[in-house]
Structure formats: C-alpha cells, structure tokens
C-alpha cells in the first residue's frame, strides 16, 4: 500500500470555537465510516491545513517529501473537486521560489497567463484542472496536481455556474 497523508483543507473556514483535535477526530470518524483504511499506514495522518493561508502546510509538505525520498516515488495531490489542490500546488511553487511575477495573494488570470507566471490556474468553481499537471520537486521527484474527483450526491453537481458563484465560500 502507498502511504496516504490526508489534508483536510480549508481549515481557515472552520468556526474559531471548533478545536483542531475535534475537527481531526471528526475527519477520522468519517474516514472510518467510509471504509478508508490506508490513512493508518506509513506516513498516514489527518492534518488540518489551509492552502489559502498556509496554515499546517510546511510540516505536511516536509512529511510528503521525506516519504517520497524514502520510497523513491512521486507525490500525487488527489481530492474532491474544488478542495484546494491547485492552490496547494501554487503554495509549493511560491515557497520554492519557482513562481515568477506577482505574489500568491494576487488575483489569478484565466487562460495560459498563469502558465507564463509559473502558477497553476485556480478558480472558486470546481472543474478548473482538466489534466495532470507536473511540478518538479528536484532529486528526480515530481509532484502532480490532478483533476478533482466528482463525489456523488454533492451539492455542487446539482447547481448551475451562477448558483455556484453564490454559494462557494469566499472568506
């Protein structure tokens, strides 16, 4: 089995009164309910992170890089549509100085302009990443941004683009 590090993203949107341990325990219970068992294997952990603010990312990224080096493998960022996978990739690019142009907090431009800046296109609407995007981590290791997984029964699959713009969190 491959190691799994589960990042529960968008921790910045959690109510301030909800403690970190409580949120992590809820995620673990949900994983157990869904039958996800790989979280307990080598490197497995639930980590609350915010790809928008950078909260919790440094230690998670270090763990992923250490596992990739130990196992001589690549890293794949996999998750539900609009979970923040591309924002995570941009954080890594920015941290490693691989991103040129304006800083991480500037408004993203559509189309190929982000490719010229060394950034991955992001959007508050799901379905922006359409193919695997490779990022070189050095030492022959690669990091892959992947298209979002469509989770059956989610509200975002039932809404129009105009409705999505109204309900997607912007905090």
GROMACS .gro file of N, CA, C and O in nm, residues 76-77 85-86 89 112 115 120-121 127-135 143-148:
model
   96
   76UNK      N    1   0.132   1.261  -0.549
   76UNK     CA    2   0.010   1.297  -0.620
   76UNK      C    3  -0.084   1.368  -0.524
   76UNK      O    4  -0.108   1.321  -0.414
   77UNK      N    5  -0.136   1.482  -0.568
   77UNK     CA    6  -0.233   1.556  -0.489
   77UNK      C    7  -0.370   1.519  -0.545
   77UNK      O    8  -0.404   1.555  -0.658
   85UNK      N    9  -0.663   2.173  -0.428
   85UNK     CA   10  -0.543   2.104  -0.474
   85UNK      C   11  -0.450   2.197  -0.552
   85UNK      O   12  -0.330   2.202  -0.527
   86UNK      N   13  -0.504   2.273  -0.645
   86UNK     CA   14  -0.422   2.365  -0.725
   86UNK      C   15  -0.369   2.480  -0.640
   86UNK      O   16  -0.256   2.527  -0.663
   89UNK      N   17  -0.065   2.347  -0.479
   89UNK     CA   18   0.048   2.345  -0.574
   89UNK      C   19   0.107   2.485  -0.586
   89UNK      O   20   0.230   2.502  -0.585
  112UNK      N   21  -0.381   3.089  -2.037
  112UNK     CA   22  -0.242   3.049  -2.027
  112UNK      C   23  -0.156   3.150  -1.953
  112UNK      O   24  -0.036   3.129  -1.939
  115UNK      N   25   0.033   2.998  -1.667
  115UNK     CA   26   0.143   2.913  -1.706
  115UNK      C   27   0.269   2.997  -1.729
  115UNK      O   28   0.379   2.957  -1.693
  120UNK      N   29  -0.038   2.756  -1.127
  120UNK     CA   30  -0.147   2.673  -1.175
  120UNK      C   31  -0.275   2.754  -1.164
  120UNK      O   32  -0.297   2.824  -1.064
  121UNK      N   33  -0.360   2.747  -1.265
  121UNK     CA   34  -0.484   2.821  -1.264
  121UNK      C   35  -0.576   2.770  -1.154
  121UNK      O   36  -0.593   2.650  -1.137
  127UNK      N   37  -1.384   2.206  -1.115
  127UNK     CA   38  -1.363   2.160  -1.251
  127UNK      C   39  -1.264   2.242  -1.331
  127UNK      O   40  -1.262   2.235  -1.453
  128UNK      N   41  -1.179   2.319  -1.265
  128UNK     CA   42  -1.083   2.404  -1.337
  128UNK      C   43  -0.965   2.323  -1.390
  128UNK      O   44  -0.921   2.343  -1.502
  129UNK      N   45  -0.911   2.232  -1.310
  129UNK     CA   46  -0.798   2.148  -1.354
  129UNK      C   47  -0.854   2.033  -1.436
  129UNK      O   48  -0.933   1.953  -1.386
  130UNK      N   49  -0.810   2.024  -1.562
  130UNK     CA   50  -0.866   1.924  -1.653
  130UNK      C   51  -0.772   1.809  -1.683
  130UNK      O   52  -0.812   1.709  -1.741
  131UNK      N   53  -0.643   1.823  -1.647
  131UNK     CA   54  -0.546   1.716  -1.674
  131UNK      C   55  -0.440   1.718  -1.564
  131UNK      O   56  -0.433   1.811  -1.485
  132UNK      N   57  -0.356   1.614  -1.561
  132UNK     CA   58  -0.248   1.609  -1.463
  132UNK      C   59  -0.148   1.720  -1.495
  132UNK      O   60  -0.111   1.740  -1.610
  133UNK      N   61  -0.104   1.791  -1.391
  133UNK     CA   62  -0.005   1.898  -1.407
  133UNK      C   63   0.116   1.858  -1.324
  133UNK      O   64   0.105   1.834  -1.204
  134UNK      N   65   0.233   1.849  -1.390
  134UNK     CA   66   0.355   1.803  -1.326
  134UNK      C   67   0.439   1.919  -1.276
  134UNK      O   68   0.458   2.017  -1.346
  135UNK      N   69   0.489   1.905  -1.153
  135UNK     CA   70   0.579   2.004  -1.092
  135UNK      C   71   0.704   1.930  -1.048
  135UNK      O   72   0.695   1.826  -0.982
  143UNK      N   73   0.576   1.619  -0.846
  143UNK     CA   74   0.451   1.639  -0.776
  143UNK      C   75   0.345   1.659  -0.884
  143UNK      O   76   0.369   1.732  -0.980
  144UNK      N   77   0.231   1.592  -0.870
  144UNK     CA   78   0.126   1.601  -0.971
  144UNK      C   79  -0.001   1.660  -0.912
  144UNK      O   80  -0.052   1.611  -0.811
  145UNK      N   81  -0.051   1.764  -0.976
  145UNK     CA   82  -0.184   1.818  -0.947
  145UNK      C   83  -0.279   1.739  -1.035
  145UNK      O   84  -0.252   1.716  -1.153
  146UNK      N   85  -0.389   1.694  -0.979
  146UNK     CA   86  -0.483   1.610  -1.054
  146UNK      C   87  -0.621   1.677  -1.061
  146UNK      O   88  -0.654   1.757  -0.975
  147UNK      N   89  -0.698   1.643  -1.163
  147UNK     CA   90  -0.835   1.694  -1.168
  147UNK      C   91  -0.913   1.645  -1.045
  147UNK      O   92  -0.886   1.538  -0.992
  148UNK      N   93  -1.009   1.724  -1.002
  148UNK     CA   94  -1.088   1.687  -0.885
  148UNK      C   95  -1.177   1.567  -0.910
  148UNK      O   96  -1.229   1.548  -1.020
   0.00000   0.00000   0.00000
